[in-house]
Each structure stands twice: as C-alpha cells, then as structure tokens.
Amino acid sequence: MPAETSPAAAPAAYQARNSDRYSNAGATPDPWVECAKLTYGADRSFAWTVREQVIATPPEGYGRVEEKLLKALATPGRTDAGLAFLCQMLALVASAKSVPVLAPLLRADATADAARYALERVAGPEADAAFRAALGSLTGNTKAGLIGSLAVRGDTASQSALAALKDAASEPPVVREAAARAVEKLNSAKS
Amino acid sequence: MHSSLPRPVSRREFIQKSSLATAVAAVPLILPSGLRGANAPSKKITVGIVGCGNIADSHFPPLLGSPESIHVLAVCDVDRERRETGAARVNQAYGNNDCRAYADFRELNRRPDIDVVFICTPDHWHALVAIDAMRNGKDIYCEKPLTLTIAEGRALVDTARKYDRVAQHGTQHRSMKRFHDVAEFVRNQGLGKLDRIECFIPPNNRFCGATWTPEPVPAGLDWDMWLGPAPWRPYTSIGCHYNFRFISESAYGQVTNWGAHYLDIGQWALDMDDSGPIEVEGCGEFPSSGLFTNATKVDFTVRYANGVPMHCRTRHEGGGTVRFVGERGWLDIARDKMSASDNALLREMQAPNKKIQLALSNNHHDNFFDSVRARKRPIADVGLGHRTTTVCNLGQIAMVLGRKLKWDPAKEEFVGDEMANRLRTRAMRSPWSLA
C-alpha cells in the first residue's frame, strides 16, 4: 500500500489520530467556575488551583483576584460549599468593592455566615454599614453571629442599636446575650 | 520569676467582685450570677471536664487519683456516648452516681460549685470554652494548642488577666525536669553561643482519599455543637473525633499538635515567653484534594531578633524531638530520650546553682492545683502558651502563603503583608464569636 509507506502520508495520519484524541477531551474546565460548584466530599482540585492563585497574588493584584472571585459568586449552579470556599478566599483579598455583592448575602440567614467570613476582614465604613444594615434582616443564631462581628470589628457606631437589642423582649436569649457581650466589648474598647 | 507577677484573685474574692457586677447587669449567660453566695470547699478543688475524648483520657487518672484534694463533679461532651462513659468513669472511681454529664459546656461553666475547668475539646473550641469558663469565675487548664488562631489566643489571655484567673496551658513538657534542665542550660550559655534550634515533629498518622462521603450523624452526637465556631460541613466519620486535627478549619495538624510541645521548649530556652520571633518562612506540602487539608510535610523556620533560627520539620522516624545546636555541641531531647554530642554536656547540664534558674515544676497537674490554691501564675501560664501557639500559627501561615514574612511580636502583627495579617483570625460560625 504505497500511501501508507510514503513519507508525506505518515504525518497526516498521525495528526488525525491526535485530533481525535483531543477533540474527545472537550474544553478545559475553568477552575474559577468549577470551584463555585464544589460539593462536600467531591474532588476539590479546582478549588485548590484557585486557592494557589489567590495566595500567590501580590498586593497589586488583589483587585483583579477579587473581581474574579466576585464573578465566580455569580456562577449558575453555585453550591453552598462553593459559596463557603469563595468567601474564604475573599477573606484574604476583599475590599470595599466586595461589599455591594456580599451585602445581600449578609442579609439572608442561609448565606450570612459565609458572607461574614469574607466581610469581617474588610475594613472601612462600607462594610460597617453593611453589617449594621443586616441587623434588621437576620434572626436568631445568625443575628447573634452578626452582632459578634460588629463587636469584633469595634464598630462603636452600632452601640445604640446593640444596646436596644440587649433589652429587647422580642428577641430570643441568644440575640440578647450576644448584644450584651458586644456592648460590653465595645465599652471596654473605648475605655 | 512568678512571684513578681500580679496575683490572680481567689475564687472567694471573685465571687464577691462578681456579686457586685451582677447587681448591675444580670445577664445569665454572661455574668457569673450562679456564683453568688456559693463557695467551693476551700481545700478540695472541684473540677469540671469539657471534652471526654482521648486527650481527656490522660487527665482522668491523676484527677481521680487524689480524692482527698480534688473532686470531679461534672463532665461534658457533645457526644452522648463519650460523656456517659466519662461520667461512669468518675462515678466508678468515687463509688457513687454524683457526676453530672452535660451536653452543653455553658451549663457546666455556670455551676457555682465548680472551681476549675479542664478543656479537652477539639482545638476550634478551646478559646470559646476557656473564655466562657473564666468569665464565670473558673480557673482553667486548657489543652494544647491554646487556641486555633492568634486572635483567639490574645482574647483568651486578656480574659484571664481581666478576671484574674489561674490558667494553665497543657504543655506538660514544662513540668518535665529534662526539658527544664535543657532550657536552663541553654539559657546559661551551656552550649556556648547558640547557633540554631531544630524541632522535629511526627508526620500525620491518618490519611484519606481525594473524595469522601457525607454520612448520617450518629445518634447521640450533636454535630452542630461539635462544629461550633468552625465552618459548617456535613458529618463524616473520618472527619470527627481525633481526625479533626488534620482539617484546617479545626486545627493545624502536627504543627499545633506536636509543635506546641517542642517549639515551646525553644521559646523557653530563648527567654521568649513574652515575645517571639521576628521572621518566618516555610514551604509545606498540602493535599490538593480530600477532606484533610493540613500539611503532610511540614518545613518552616522562625528567626529571633538575636539571629537564632528555630526550624520545625516533619520527621518520619524517631518521633518528636528538639535539638539545640551551639558552639560547644548539641543536645537532643524528647520525652523518652536525651542525647548529646558529648556526654560531658549532659553532666554539666545537671550541675546545680546555675546563674539563671528557671522555675521548676515536676508535675503539671500538681503545679496547676498548687497555683489555684496559692493564686499565682502556673508554670505554663496562658500568656506564654499564647506565645508558643503563635509560633505554631506563624509557621502555618508561612507555609500556606509560601513566602517569607516579618513579624512584630510586640504588636502581634505581620509587617507589610495584609494577607498574612488576615490569617491571624477568622469569622466564627453563628452564633459564636470572640465578643
């Protein structure tokens, strides 16, 4: 069979085989999308890739990484584990730019803990305002957690609201106790 | 050394103080209202144990072995089987059924008749249980590492000072004579100019695959309370008792499990009990998938202002040890063995009347209870425990970030590295916080 032995035919056959092989593999998944769809117990290699990129980013690149993480938060099919992971990464680099995206998550009982994980590390009035605003939206345990964040952040502007919660008969004990501790902490920080 | 430190107030004095406090603010879970009018026997110290796992196993024999001076009144665990087993152990030792078993540490901490609380929980709980106990007038013995994060450690120490509590860190090497002797010898320049300290820690002793399967929570285990301030995750049997230490949401693996012991002796020998290194760098190997997230191979170095480096590395054979290397040779010390480049160094080390003499304790429990009675700081006061735990944290953070970091031990912050500073703390899961 001359065609099989000719010098020109051999490379063409080789290329065809490789083409088949790679087209079957499909497009390479984007770790910044896949990490948002992380599920508990599943392989977390994509999240690891993202983590490695985040921690290797120099300070001048924090803004760029922050934008990628915020974009990933909007991934369709985002999971609870994905949200938790992305917020853990945002805790390392987030700035005031993250506040508008995280604030709605902070106001929902189901996502407030994840949002606090990122936002508690963000200094500045924008984050302070988001925490204070969420006081009126959360209930029970998550509200108590939010109150703890206000105290840890040393937000003295929240003191009057916390003092009112401390004595609010409408609130469950967990909220009143958290408010009392927060007021005590903020008072001791001032003295 | 310890006699010059501020004196923690006695429990009786605390009760008087706290009675005044509760008169103006009666919030049951915050102020020790339960203490009013109650006094534990002045000689017999009453004990509560929070956490009834394998760490508590080592505390039961000495605590139950001195019924004339120590009385265990209560145990607590979020796992029903464990707390019931713990209570049964106490009751069997005393021949009665008086030991109460609690599922919630806050109830134990509020018992007015308990003097001291032993904290033997997973690491992510140490700070919150300890702080709550001290706010309620208890002295504490907190297992190592003192806390999970640097911020938690500072908060715990501040609470101990604010409420004048006796607070011992469970680094019992501080009460083993051989470690004392080595630290004292090095402090007295027995090795000449110190060149370096080398700590070796064992490798992780449990492994898991790249994936894992969430399982139903076993009957009797309060998984939500087990997680407490740690980020939520579903239960799996390979990620609960004991193995929590290999998951960074709960602990930092052998860095804090064994590093808390051996790095502590380096801190002691360097006279760094109220300070720490100024620089750290490391490069650990971390699993890229699977439930366990802590370093499988640890390698970091902290450096002190006097130029001495302290290395910490995983060693697969030989167990944990700390080696001091100076211009006169080296000393290698572990719990069960001691060696030197020259036996003459070992003989010199035993010689009495050294210029600098370190406080000597021969038993960590006895030292704690003696300190409780005398209202003095114990041999491994939480202040120095916090400093050692900080060294562990510095190593962990440097390995995670993979870069050299400058540390300011006075301000307890990294210099010029915002990301590293953010890793000094973390938000807690609701409703918990450091407030």
mmCIF file of N, CA, C and O in Angstrom, chain A residues 2 10 88:
data_model
loop_
_atom_site.group_PDB
_atom_site.id
_atom_site.type_symbol
_atom_site.label_atom_id
_atom_site.label_comp_id
_atom_site.label_asym_id
_atom_site.label_seq_id
_atom_site.Cartn_x
_atom_site.Cartn_y
_atom_site.Cartn_z
ATOM 1 N N PRO A 2 1.083 1.868 -1.189
ATOM 2 C CA PRO A 2 2.041 2.967 -1.269
ATOM 3 C C PRO A 2 1.689 4.131 -0.337
ATOM 4 O O PRO A 2 2.555 4.742 0.274
ATOM 5 N N ALA A 10 2.517 9.685 6.361
ATOM 6 C CA ALA A 10 2.657 9.337 7.780
ATOM 7 C C ALA A 10 2.302 10.475 8.726
ATOM 8 O O ALA A 10 1.521 10.291 9.650
ATOM 9 N N GLN A 88 -14.137 32.239 51.728
ATOM 10 C CA GLN A 88 -12.857 32.047 52.424
ATOM 11 C C GLN A 88 -11.725 32.687 51.627
ATOM 12 O O GLN A 88 -10.796 33.244 52.204
#
